[in-house]
Coordinates of C-alpha atoms in Angstrom, one line a residue:
X1 CA 74.6 52.9 -98.4
X2 CA 76.1 52.4 -94.9
X3 CA 75.5 48.7 -95.1
X4 CA 78.2 46.3 -96.5
X5 CA 78.2 43.2 -98.4
X6 CA 79.9 39.9 -97.2
X7 CA 82.5 38.1 -99.4
X8 CA 84.8 35.4 -98.9
X9 CA 88.2 36.8 -99.8
X10 CA 89.0 33.8 -102.2
X11 CA 91.2 33.8 -105.2
X12 CA 88.3 33.8 -107.6
X13 CA 89.6 34.8 -111.1
X14 CA 87.1 37.4 -111.8
X15 CA 85.1 39.2 -109.2
X16 CA 81.3 39.9 -110.2
X17 CA 81.1 43.4 -111.7
X18 CA 78.8 44.4 -108.9
X19 CA 81.5 43.4 -106.2
X20 CA 83.2 46.9 -106.5
X21 CA 83.2 50.4 -105.3
X22 CA 84.4 53.4 -107.2
X23 CA 86.5 56.3 -106.2
X24 CA 88.0 59.1 -108.3
X25 CA 89.4 62.5 -108.4
X26 CA 87.1 64.3 -111.2
X27 CA 89.8 63.3 -113.7
X28 CA 89.6 59.6 -113.5
X29 CA 88.4 56.7 -111.2
X30 CA 89.5 53.5 -110.1
X31 CA 87.4 50.2 -109.4
X32 CA 88.1 48.6 -105.8
X33 CA 87.0 45.3 -105.4
X34 CA 85.2 43.8 -102.3
X35 CA 88.6 41.6 -101.8
X36 CA 90.8 44.8 -101.8
X37 CA 92.2 44.8 -105.3
X38 CA 92.1 47.6 -107.6
X39 CA 91.5 45.9 -110.8
X40 CA 90.6 48.9 -113.1
X41 CA 92.4 52.2 -113.0
X42 CA 93.2 54.5 -116.1
X43 CA 96.1 57.3 -115.6
X44 CA 95.6 60.3 -115.8
X45 CA 92.5 60.6 -117.4
X46 CA 89.2 58.5 -117.7
X47 CA 90.1 57.8 -121.4
X48 CA 93.9 57.0 -120.8
X49 CA 95.3 53.6 -121.4
X50 CA 94.7 51.4 -118.3
X51 CA 97.4 50.9 -115.7
X52 CA 95.2 48.1 -113.8
X53 CA 92.9 46.1 -116.0
X54 CA 92.8 42.6 -114.2
X55 CA 88.9 43.2 -114.6
X56 CA 89.6 42.7 -118.5
X57 CA 92.3 40.0 -118.2
X58 CA 93.0 38.5 -114.8
X59 CA 96.7 37.7 -116.1
X60 CA 97.7 40.5 -118.5
X61 CA 95.7 43.3 -116.9
X62 CA 97.6 44.0 -113.8
X63 CA 96.2 45.0 -110.3
X64 CA 97.1 46.5 -107.1
X65 CA 96.3 43.8 -104.5
X66 CA 95.9 44.6 -100.8
X67 CA 94.3 42.4 -98.3
X68 CA 94.7 40.5 -95.0
X69 CA 96.8 37.5 -95.6
X70 CA 94.4 35.2 -93.6
X71 CA 91.1 33.8 -94.3
X72 CA 88.6 36.6 -93.9
X73 CA 85.2 38.1 -95.0
X74 CA 85.1 41.7 -95.9
X75 CA 82.3 44.2 -96.0
X76 CA 82.5 47.7 -98.0
X77 CA 81.1 50.8 -97.5
X78 CA 81.3 54.4 -98.4
X79 CA 82.3 56.8 -95.5
X80 CA 79.2 58.8 -95.0
X81 CA 78.5 61.3 -97.7
X82 CA 81.6 61.1 -99.6
X83 CA 83.4 59.0 -102.3
X84 CA 86.1 57.7 -99.9
X85 CA 85.7 53.6 -99.9
X86 CA 86.2 51.6 -96.9
X87 CA 86.8 47.8 -97.3
X88 CA 86.8 45.8 -94.0
X89 CA 88.4 42.4 -93.3
X90 CA 87.0 40.2 -90.6
X91 CA 89.3 37.3 -89.4
X92 CA 89.5 35.3 -86.2
X93 CA 92.5 37.4 -84.7
X94 CA 91.2 40.7 -85.5
X95 CA 89.5 43.3 -87.8
X96 CA 91.3 45.7 -90.4
X97 CA 90.4 48.0 -93.0
X98 CA 91.5 49.7 -96.1
X99 CA 90.6 53.5 -96.9
X100 CA 90.8 54.2 -100.5
X101 CA 90.4 57.5 -102.0
X102 CA 92.0 60.0 -104.3
X103 CA 92.7 63.6 -103.4
X104 CA 90.8 65.8 -105.6
X105 CA 93.4 67.5 -108.1
X106 CA 91.7 71.1 -108.0
X107 CA 92.2 71.2 -104.1
X108 CA 95.8 70.2 -104.4
X109 CA 99.0 72.6 -104.9
X110 CA 100.2 69.8 -107.4
X111 CA 97.3 69.6 -109.8
X112 CA 99.2 67.4 -112.1
X113 CA 99.9 64.7 -109.4
X114 CA 97.1 62.2 -109.7
X115 CA 97.6 60.4 -106.3
X116 CA 95.9 57.3 -105.1
X117 CA 96.1 56.7 -101.3
X118 CA 95.3 53.2 -99.7
X119 CA 95.4 53.9 -96.0
X120 CA 95.6 50.5 -94.0
X121 CA 94.3 50.2 -90.4
X122 CA 94.0 47.6 -87.8
X123 CA 90.9 48.3 -85.7
X124 CA 90.7 45.4 -83.4
X125 CA 93.3 42.7 -82.5
X126 CA 96.0 42.2 -85.0
X127 CA 96.2 41.2 -88.7
X128 CA 98.7 40.3 -91.3
X129 CA 98.4 42.0 -94.7
X130 CA 100.1 41.5 -98.2
X131 CA 100.2 44.0 -101.0
X132 CA 101.1 43.3 -104.4
X133 CA 101.3 46.1 -107.0
X134 CA 101.6 44.8 -110.5
X135 CA 100.8 47.7 -113.2
X136 CA 100.6 46.7 -116.7
X137 CA 100.8 49.8 -119.0
X138 CA 98.7 50.8 -121.9
X139 CA 96.1 48.0 -121.5
X140 CA 99.2 45.5 -120.6
X141 CA 101.1 46.2 -124.2
X142 CA 104.0 48.4 -122.8
X143 CA 106.8 46.8 -121.0
X144 CA 108.2 48.8 -118.0
X145 CA 111.0 49.1 -115.6
X146 CA 111.3 49.3 -111.8
X147 CA 113.6 51.7 -110.3
X148 CA 114.2 51.9 -106.6
X149 CA 115.3 54.9 -105.0
X150 CA 115.2 56.5 -101.7
X151 CA 112.3 54.3 -100.4
X152 CA 110.4 54.7 -103.5
X153 CA 109.5 52.2 -106.3
X154 CA 109.2 54.2 -109.8
X155 CA 107.3 52.3 -112.5
X156 CA 108.5 53.5 -115.8
X157 CA 107.0 53.1 -119.1
X158 CA 107.3 54.9 -122.5
X159 CA 104.1 56.9 -121.9
X160 CA 103.7 57.0 -118.1
X161 CA 105.6 56.8 -114.9
X162 CA 104.0 55.9 -111.6
X163 CA 105.8 56.3 -108.2
X164 CA 104.7 53.9 -105.5
X165 CA 105.6 55.0 -101.6
X166 CA 104.7 53.2 -98.4
X167 CA 105.3 53.2 -94.8
X168 CA 105.9 49.5 -94.6
X169 CA 109.3 47.9 -96.2
X170 CA 108.9 46.9 -99.9
X171 CA 110.6 44.4 -102.0
X172 CA 110.9 43.9 -105.8
X173 CA 109.8 40.9 -107.5
X174 CA 111.0 41.6 -111.2
X175 CA 108.8 44.6 -112.3
X176 CA 106.2 44.2 -109.6
X177 CA 106.5 45.5 -105.8
X178 CA 105.2 43.4 -102.9
X179 CA 105.0 43.9 -99.2
X180 CA 104.3 41.6 -96.1
X181 CA 103.6 43.4 -92.9
X182 CA 101.2 42.9 -89.6
X183 CA 99.5 45.7 -87.7
X184 CA 98.2 45.7 -84.3
X185 CA 95.2 47.6 -83.0
X186 CA 95.8 51.1 -83.6
X187 CA 98.2 51.0 -86.2
X188 CA 98.3 52.3 -89.7
X189 CA 100.1 51.7 -92.8
X190 CA 100.0 53.9 -96.0
X191 CA 100.5 53.3 -99.8
X192 CA 100.4 56.1 -102.1
X193 CA 100.6 55.7 -106.0
X194 CA 101.5 58.9 -107.8
X195 CA 101.8 60.0 -111.4
X196 CA 105.3 61.2 -111.7
X197 CA 106.8 63.3 -114.5
X198 CA 105.9 66.5 -116.5
X199 CA 107.4 68.5 -113.5
X200 CA 106.0 66.2 -110.6
X201 CA 108.7 64.6 -108.7
X202 CA 108.3 61.2 -106.5
X203 CA 107.2 62.0 -103.3
X204 CA 106.5 59.9 -100.0
X205 CA 103.3 60.3 -98.0
X206 CA 103.7 59.8 -94.4
X207 CA 100.8 58.8 -92.1
X208 CA 100.4 62.1 -90.7
X209 CA 100.0 63.5 -94.6
X210 CA 97.7 60.7 -95.3
X211 CA 95.5 61.7 -92.5
X212 CA 95.5 65.3 -93.6
X213 CA 94.4 64.2 -97.1
X214 CA 91.6 61.8 -95.8
X215 CA 90.5 64.5 -94.0
X216 CA 90.7 67.0 -96.9
X217 CA 89.0 64.7 -99.4
X218 CA 86.2 63.9 -96.8
X219 CA 85.4 67.6 -96.5
X220 CA 85.5 68.2 -100.2
X221 CA 82.8 65.7 -100.9
X222 CA 80.6 66.5 -97.8
X223 CA 81.1 70.4 -98.9
X224 CA 79.9 69.3 -102.4
X225 CA 76.9 67.4 -101.4
X226 CA 75.5 69.9 -99.1
X227 CA 74.5 72.0 -101.8
X228 CA 71.9 69.2 -102.6
X229 CA 68.2 70.3 -102.1
X230 CA 66.9 67.0 -102.0
X231 CA 65.1 66.2 -98.7
X232 CA 62.8 63.1 -99.8
X233 CA 62.4 59.8 -98.7
X234 CA 65.1 58.3 -100.6
X235 CA 67.8 60.6 -99.3
X236 CA 70.6 58.6 -98.9
X237 CA 70.0 56.7 -102.4
X238 CA 69.5 59.7 -104.1
X239 CA 72.9 61.4 -102.7
X240 CA 74.9 58.3 -103.7
X241 CA 73.7 58.5 -107.2
X242 CA 74.4 62.4 -107.2
X243 CA 78.1 61.5 -105.8
X244 CA 78.5 58.9 -108.6
X245 CA 77.5 61.5 -111.4
X246 CA 80.0 63.8 -109.8
X247 CA 82.8 61.0 -110.1
X248 CA 82.0 60.8 -113.6
X249 CA 82.6 64.3 -114.5
X250 CA 85.9 65.4 -116.1
X251 CA 86.6 68.8 -114.3
X252 CA 88.9 70.3 -116.5
X253 CA 86.1 70.7 -119.3
X254 CA 83.0 69.9 -117.7
X255 CA 82.2 66.7 -119.6
X256 CA 80.4 63.7 -118.0
X257 CA 81.4 60.3 -119.3
X258 CA 78.6 57.6 -119.6
X259 CA 80.8 55.3 -117.6
X260 CA 84.4 54.8 -116.3
X261 CA 85.0 51.4 -117.9
X262 CA 85.1 49.7 -121.3
X263 CA 84.1 46.4 -122.7
X264 CA 82.2 45.2 -119.6
X265 CA 79.9 42.8 -121.2
X266 CA 76.0 43.1 -121.3
X267 CA 76.0 39.5 -121.7
X268 CA 78.9 37.4 -120.5
X269 CA 80.5 35.5 -123.3
X270 CA 78.6 38.0 -125.6
X271 CA 80.0 40.6 -128.1
X272 CA 78.0 43.5 -126.9
X273 CA 81.2 45.2 -125.3
X274 CA 81.6 49.1 -125.7
X275 CA 83.7 51.7 -124.5
X276 CA 81.7 54.2 -122.6
X277 CA 84.4 56.6 -121.3
X278 CA 83.2 59.4 -123.6
X279 CA 80.7 62.2 -123.4
X280 CA 77.4 61.1 -124.8
X281 CA 75.3 64.4 -125.6
X282 CA 72.3 62.4 -124.6
X283 CA 73.7 61.0 -121.3
X284 CA 75.5 64.1 -120.2
X285 CA 72.4 66.3 -121.1
X286 CA 70.2 63.9 -119.0
X287 CA 72.8 64.2 -116.2
X288 CA 72.4 68.3 -116.1
X289 CA 68.7 67.6 -115.8
X290 CA 69.2 65.5 -112.8
X291 CA 71.7 67.5 -111.2
X292 CA 69.7 70.8 -111.6
X293 CA 66.7 69.2 -110.2
X294 CA 68.8 68.6 -107.0
X295 CA 70.2 71.9 -107.0
X296 CA 73.8 71.4 -108.4
X297 CA 73.7 74.6 -110.9
X298 CA 77.6 74.6 -111.0
X299 CA 77.7 71.3 -112.9
X300 CA 75.2 72.3 -115.2
X301 CA 77.3 75.5 -116.0
X302 CA 80.2 73.4 -116.3
X303 CA 78.4 71.4 -119.2
X304 CA 77.3 74.4 -121.0
X305 CA 81.2 75.5 -121.1
X306 CA 81.9 72.4 -122.5
X307 CA 79.4 72.8 -125.2
X308 CA 80.4 76.4 -126.1
X309 CA 84.0 75.6 -125.9
X310 CA 83.9 72.1 -127.9
X311 CA 80.4 71.1 -129.5
X312 CA 79.6 74.7 -130.9
X313 CA 83.0 75.2 -132.4
X314 CA 83.2 71.6 -133.9
X315 CA 82.5 71.7 -137.6
X316 CA 79.4 70.0 -138.8
X317 CA 79.8 66.2 -139.7
X318 CA 78.2 63.8 -142.3
X319 CA 75.7 63.0 -139.7
X320 CA 74.8 66.8 -139.1
X321 CA 76.1 69.6 -136.8
X322 CA 76.1 67.3 -133.6
X323 CA 77.9 63.9 -133.1
X324 CA 76.5 61.7 -130.4
X325 CA 79.6 61.5 -128.4
X326 CA 82.9 63.8 -127.9
X327 CA 86.0 63.0 -126.1
X328 CA 86.3 64.5 -122.7
X329 CA 88.4 67.0 -123.7
X330 CA 86.0 67.8 -126.8
X331 CA 87.8 66.0 -129.7
X332 CA 85.4 64.5 -132.4
X333 CA 87.7 61.6 -133.5
X334 CA 87.1 58.2 -131.5
X335 CA 88.5 55.4 -133.8
X336 CA 87.3 52.2 -132.5
X337 CA 89.7 49.1 -132.2
X338 CA 90.0 45.6 -130.5
X339 CA 92.5 44.6 -128.0
X340 CA 93.0 41.1 -129.4
X341 CA 95.5 40.3 -126.4
X342 CA 93.1 40.8 -123.7
X343 CA 90.7 37.9 -123.3
X344 CA 87.8 40.3 -121.8
X345 CA 85.7 40.0 -118.5
X346 CA 85.2 36.3 -118.1
X347 CA 86.5 35.6 -121.4
X348 CA 83.8 38.3 -123.0
X349 CA 85.8 39.1 -126.0
X350 CA 86.3 41.5 -127.9
X351 CA 87.8 44.2 -125.8
X352 CA 87.4 47.6 -127.4
X353 CA 88.8 51.0 -127.0
X354 CA 87.3 53.8 -129.1
X355 CA 83.6 53.9 -130.2
X356 CA 82.6 53.5 -133.9
X357 CA 79.1 54.4 -133.3
X358 CA 80.4 58.2 -133.2
X359 CA 79.6 58.5 -136.7
X360 CA 76.0 57.3 -136.2
X361 CA 72.8 59.6 -136.9
X362 CA 70.6 59.8 -133.6
X363 CA 68.3 62.5 -134.1
X364 CA 67.0 62.2 -130.4
X365 CA 70.3 63.9 -129.2
X366 CA 69.0 67.4 -130.5
X367 CA 66.2 67.0 -128.1
X368 CA 68.1 65.9 -125.2
X369 CA 70.7 68.7 -125.6
X370 CA 68.1 71.7 -126.2
X371 CA 65.9 70.2 -123.3
X372 CA 69.3 70.6 -120.9
X373 CA 69.6 74.3 -122.2
X374 CA 66.0 75.0 -121.8
X375 CA 66.4 73.7 -118.1
X376 CA 69.7 75.6 -117.5
X377 CA 68.0 78.7 -119.0
X378 CA 65.2 77.9 -116.5
X379 CA 66.7 77.1 -113.4
X380 CA 70.5 78.3 -113.7
X381 CA 71.4 81.2 -115.8
X382 CA 70.0 82.7 -118.8
X383 CA 72.0 81.5 -121.9
X384 CA 74.1 84.1 -123.7
X385 CA 73.1 85.7 -127.1
X386 CA 76.0 83.3 -128.7
X387 CA 74.5 80.2 -127.1
X388 CA 71.1 81.2 -128.5
X389 CA 72.2 81.7 -132.1
X390 CA 73.9 78.1 -132.1
X391 CA 70.6 76.5 -130.5
X392 CA 68.7 78.4 -133.1
X393 CA 70.8 76.8 -135.9
X394 CA 70.2 73.3 -134.4
X395 CA 66.6 73.9 -134.5
X396 CA 66.5 74.9 -137.9
X397 CA 68.6 71.8 -138.8
X398 CA 66.0 69.8 -137.5
X399 CA 63.3 71.3 -139.0
X400 CA 65.1 70.4 -142.3
X401 CA 66.2 66.8 -141.3
X402 CA 63.8 65.4 -138.7
X403 CA 62.0 63.0 -141.1
X404 CA 64.7 60.7 -142.0
X405 CA 65.6 57.1 -140.5
X406 CA 68.4 56.9 -138.1
X407 CA 70.1 54.3 -135.8
X408 CA 68.1 55.5 -132.6
X409 CA 68.6 55.7 -128.9
X410 CA 70.1 52.2 -128.6
X411 CA 72.5 52.6 -131.3
X412 CA 71.7 49.4 -133.2
X413 CA 73.9 48.3 -135.7
X414 CA 71.2 46.6 -138.0
X415 CA 70.4 49.6 -140.1
X416 CA 68.2 52.8 -140.0
X417 CA 64.7 53.3 -139.2
X418 CA 62.0 55.7 -138.6
X419 CA 62.3 55.4 -134.9
X420 CA 59.6 56.9 -132.8
X421 CA 61.9 58.0 -129.8
X422 CA 64.0 59.9 -132.2
X423 CA 61.0 61.6 -133.9
X424 CA 59.7 62.4 -130.2
X425 CA 63.0 64.2 -129.4
X426 CA 62.8 66.2 -132.2
X427 CA 59.7 67.5 -131.1
X428 CA 61.0 68.1 -127.7
X429 CA 64.0 70.0 -129.4
X430 CA 61.6 72.4 -131.6
X431 CA 59.0 72.7 -128.5
X432 CA 61.6 73.8 -125.8
X433 CA 63.3 76.2 -128.1
X434 CA 59.8 77.7 -128.9
X435 CA 59.2 78.2 -125.0
X436 CA 62.8 79.7 -124.6
X437 CA 62.0 82.0 -127.4
X438 CA 58.6 83.0 -126.0
X439 CA 59.8 83.4 -122.4
X440 CA 63.0 85.5 -123.1
X441 CA 61.6 87.4 -126.3
X442 CA 64.4 85.9 -128.4
X443 CA 64.5 86.0 -132.1
X444 CA 63.1 83.0 -134.1
X445 CA 61.4 81.8 -136.9
X446 CA 58.6 80.5 -134.7
X447 CA 55.7 80.0 -137.2
X448 CA 58.1 77.6 -139.3
X449 CA 59.1 75.8 -135.9
X450 CA 55.7 75.5 -135.0
X451 CA 54.3 74.0 -138.1
X452 CA 57.2 71.6 -137.8
X453 CA 56.4 70.6 -134.4
X454 CA 52.9 70.1 -135.1
X455 CA 53.5 68.0 -138.3
X456 CA 55.9 65.6 -136.2
X457 CA 53.3 65.2 -133.4
X458 CA 50.7 64.1 -136.0
X459 CA 53.0 61.9 -137.4
X460 CA 53.7 60.2 -134.2
X461 CA 50.2 60.0 -133.1
X462 CA 49.1 58.5 -136.5
X463 CA 52.1 56.4 -137.7
X464 CA 53.5 55.5 -134.2
X465 CA 50.4 54.1 -133.3
X466 CA 49.7 50.2 -133.5
X467 CA 45.9 49.5 -133.7
X468 CA 46.9 45.7 -133.2
X469 CA 49.0 46.1 -130.1
X470 CA 47.1 49.3 -128.8
X471 CA 50.3 50.9 -128.1
X472 CA 52.9 53.3 -129.4
X473 CA 55.7 51.1 -130.9
X474 CA 59.5 51.2 -131.6
X475 CA 59.3 52.8 -135.1
X476 CA 56.8 54.2 -137.3
X477 CA 54.3 51.5 -139.0
X478 CA 56.1 48.9 -136.8
X479 CA 54.8 46.2 -134.4
X480 CA 57.6 46.0 -132.1
X481 CA 57.2 47.5 -128.5
X482 CA 60.0 49.6 -127.1
X483 CA 60.8 50.9 -123.8
X484 CA 61.8 54.2 -124.9
X485 CA 58.4 55.4 -125.5
X486 CA 58.2 55.5 -121.9
X487 CA 59.8 58.7 -122.4
X488 CA 56.6 60.3 -124.1
X489 CA 55.0 61.5 -120.8
X490 CA 58.1 62.4 -119.3
X491 CA 59.0 64.6 -122.0
X492 CA 55.4 66.2 -121.6
X493 CA 54.4 65.0 -125.3
X494 CA 51.2 63.3 -124.3
X495 CA 49.3 63.4 -121.1
X496 CA 50.2 60.7 -118.6
X497 CA 46.4 59.8 -118.3
X498 CA 45.6 59.9 -122.0
X499 CA 43.8 56.7 -123.0
X500 CA 46.3 55.7 -125.9
X501 CA 49.1 56.4 -123.1
X502 CA 47.5 53.9 -120.5
X503 CA 46.9 51.4 -123.1
X504 CA 50.7 51.9 -124.0
X505 CA 51.7 51.4 -120.4
X506 CA 49.7 48.3 -119.8
X507 CA 51.2 46.7 -123.0
X508 CA 54.8 47.5 -122.2
X509 CA 53.9 46.2 -118.6
X510 CA 52.6 42.7 -120.1
X511 CA 55.4 42.2 -122.7
X512 CA 58.9 44.2 -121.4
X513 CA 58.6 44.2 -117.7
X514 CA 60.0 41.3 -115.5
X515 CA 59.5 41.7 -111.7
X516 CA 59.9 45.8 -112.3
X517 CA 62.8 45.0 -114.5
X518 CA 62.3 46.8 -117.9
X519 CA 63.8 45.2 -121.4
X520 CA 64.7 47.7 -123.9
X521 CA 63.1 45.4 -126.6
X522 CA 63.1 42.1 -127.8
X523 CA 66.2 41.5 -129.9
X524 CA 64.5 38.7 -131.7
X525 CA 61.6 40.7 -132.7
X526 CA 63.8 43.8 -133.8
X527 CA 67.1 42.6 -134.9
X528 CA 70.0 45.1 -133.9
X529 CA 72.6 43.6 -135.7
X530 CA 74.3 41.8 -132.8
X531 CA 74.4 38.2 -131.6
X532 CA 73.2 37.0 -128.3
X533 CA 70.6 38.2 -125.8
X534 CA 71.0 41.0 -123.1
X535 CA 69.8 41.8 -119.8
X536 CA 66.9 44.4 -118.3
X537 CA 67.9 48.1 -119.1
X538 CA 68.2 49.8 -115.6
X539 CA 67.3 53.3 -117.1
X540 CA 64.2 51.9 -118.7
X541 CA 63.2 50.3 -115.0
X542 CA 63.5 53.8 -113.5
X543 CA 61.5 55.4 -116.3
X544 CA 58.8 52.9 -115.9
X545 CA 58.6 53.8 -112.5
X546 CA 58.3 57.5 -113.3
X547 CA 55.5 56.7 -115.9
X548 CA 53.7 54.9 -113.3
X549 CA 53.8 57.6 -111.0
X550 CA 52.7 60.3 -113.4
X551 CA 49.7 58.0 -114.4
X552 CA 48.4 58.1 -110.9
X553 CA 49.6 54.2 -110.2
X554 CA 51.3 54.9 -107.0
X555 CA 51.1 52.0 -105.2
X556 CA 52.7 50.0 -108.3
X557 CA 55.4 52.6 -109.0
X558 CA 56.4 52.7 -105.2
X559 CA 56.7 49.1 -105.1
X560 CA 58.7 49.1 -108.4
X561 CA 61.1 51.6 -107.3
X562 CA 61.7 49.8 -104.1
X563 CA 62.4 46.5 -105.8
X564 CA 64.8 48.3 -108.1
X565 CA 66.7 49.5 -105.2
X566 CA 67.5 45.8 -104.2
X567 CA 69.2 45.5 -107.3
X568 CA 72.0 48.0 -106.5
X569 CA 75.2 46.6 -105.3
X570 CA 76.2 46.7 -101.8
X571 CA 77.3 50.1 -101.8
X572 CA 74.3 51.4 -104.1
X573 CA 75.6 51.4 -107.4
X574 CA 74.2 50.4 -110.7
X575 CA 75.7 48.9 -113.8
X576 CA 73.9 49.5 -117.2
X577 CA 71.7 46.4 -117.2
X578 CA 70.5 43.6 -114.6
X579 CA 71.2 40.0 -115.8
X580 CA 68.7 37.0 -115.5
X581 CA 69.8 36.1 -111.9
X582 CA 69.9 39.8 -110.8
X583 CA 73.7 40.5 -111.5
X584 CA 75.0 43.6 -112.8
X585 CA 75.9 43.6 -116.4
X586 CA 77.6 46.2 -118.8
X587 CA 79.9 49.1 -117.9
X588 CA 80.0 50.1 -114.2
X589 CA 78.9 52.3 -112.7
X590 CA 76.5 53.8 -115.5
X591 CA 75.7 57.6 -115.4
X592 CA 72.2 56.6 -117.3
X593 CA 71.0 54.5 -114.5
X594 CA 72.0 56.9 -111.8
X595 CA 70.2 60.0 -113.2
X596 CA 67.0 58.0 -113.9
X597 CA 67.1 56.9 -110.4
X598 CA 67.4 60.7 -109.5
X599 CA 64.5 61.6 -111.7
X600 CA 62.2 58.8 -110.5
X601 CA 63.1 59.3 -106.9
X602 CA 62.2 63.0 -107.3
X603 CA 58.8 62.7 -109.3
X604 CA 57.9 59.7 -107.1
X605 CA 58.2 61.9 -103.9
X606 CA 56.3 64.8 -105.2
X607 CA 53.5 62.1 -106.4
X608 CA 53.3 60.7 -103.2
X609 CA 53.0 64.2 -101.4

């Protein structure tokens, strides 16, 4: 996106979730507000405790404020084809900008440094600026000291130390640092925040070095994006989504996080606030599909390495051989706790760290994972004999366990049911494995697999169909509509023009769709164990686009897609959900939404010809 959003640089306590851009270094990320404030940053990894978390508590969370010290409006955009974010300030006496980026660790001679660079420039006239750096370590629970040495400020806490350097004079205010400075046209200032310790020493960042880092970071992102094969109608939008998915990748292991934030509410004031900084098998597998579609095979290969190194070696748990999520380092223990000292975004408490859903049984993940392996085997590299042995074991387990209630794709905490989507993806797991075995001549008990696959198919068609609603429903024998059934034609379970499917699509459009936006389900009709309501689910909205396109309703599909794009934020990012007034809700940005956008754009392009 090259267009910006306008915002009055006022002192609102919490910016809208959508008023942020994302930067990162394939280890962690930071959210930069349209007012120039970094109000979310975990260091040195996605799942590390926060350093800046004013997004979850404006008083206690900590932030890195940097803005023009006069009344101004701002516009924010990405440097073209990169994840370098630029925030511009327009005032009566001049125009200035902040260039925010993180050098890529793998490109650095000091991979442990983790550097965040904020380059300030005055491009017209002159402008005064003010900066205030106020870290609050470990979600604001760890006190820190401030040590000034040789023009550098070192913030030291028991678990982490950060060094701040700047090319303008800085002053201490207790344990925080601040600076006031004025730039004239053509002048620059640089702030660099480095993780130090473990052999990494504080080091200044001169204006010339910041320029070199900027150039190298731009070159990295453009070089990565050049591998894309997408040349369709929505190239800029699709490429922004691809850049987001790459930002959410943890390079050391190949794991892909669902989102870089925790506890951003699905409804302001509600309790649907979860920690998404982990590798969901489902989300990551779908990411692999989206990236393979665009030609990014290295990311798929990296995720396969994550599976081989972590998931395949993890002992089976109470819910089966797969957990629904893992840590970015492959760990399986993700205990959930509440941070009672933080008030939450706009008072949306509780703030959670960890995720208790890790122990849930969600049978659909087997289909998501094996489908990703199948696509990698088809479009990337043939899988190894060891990987096939593991996949075969998973399929055998699915054949033994598919016919049991589970918590389902939406991780409801209202009890297990015979969810149709879970059955559908068990069918996918077996069907894709049969394809791989047949294509490669791999050993498999295909007779048993085929019998089980066909049994699942018949059960879904008979018990998942509601004669009353003339639609496939949320769970077997039920009468609740659920947008997850949109995956039925996408997974090639049913023809997109089958009369039963077309009737279902109409019913979903009548009951769950609002101006192209799609609700997951009606919580009142299908209690999920939580209070309050939620917004429309953006992945479902893009599934709806794709289902319309596959059904031949191309005009409706294209209009729904274009409408969905109007709900993106000013730099093309989507959260998990869209609220009643069109606002972004939930963790941000959300991998699920962006991967579904890529898939919808790809398939709509192909259908339009």
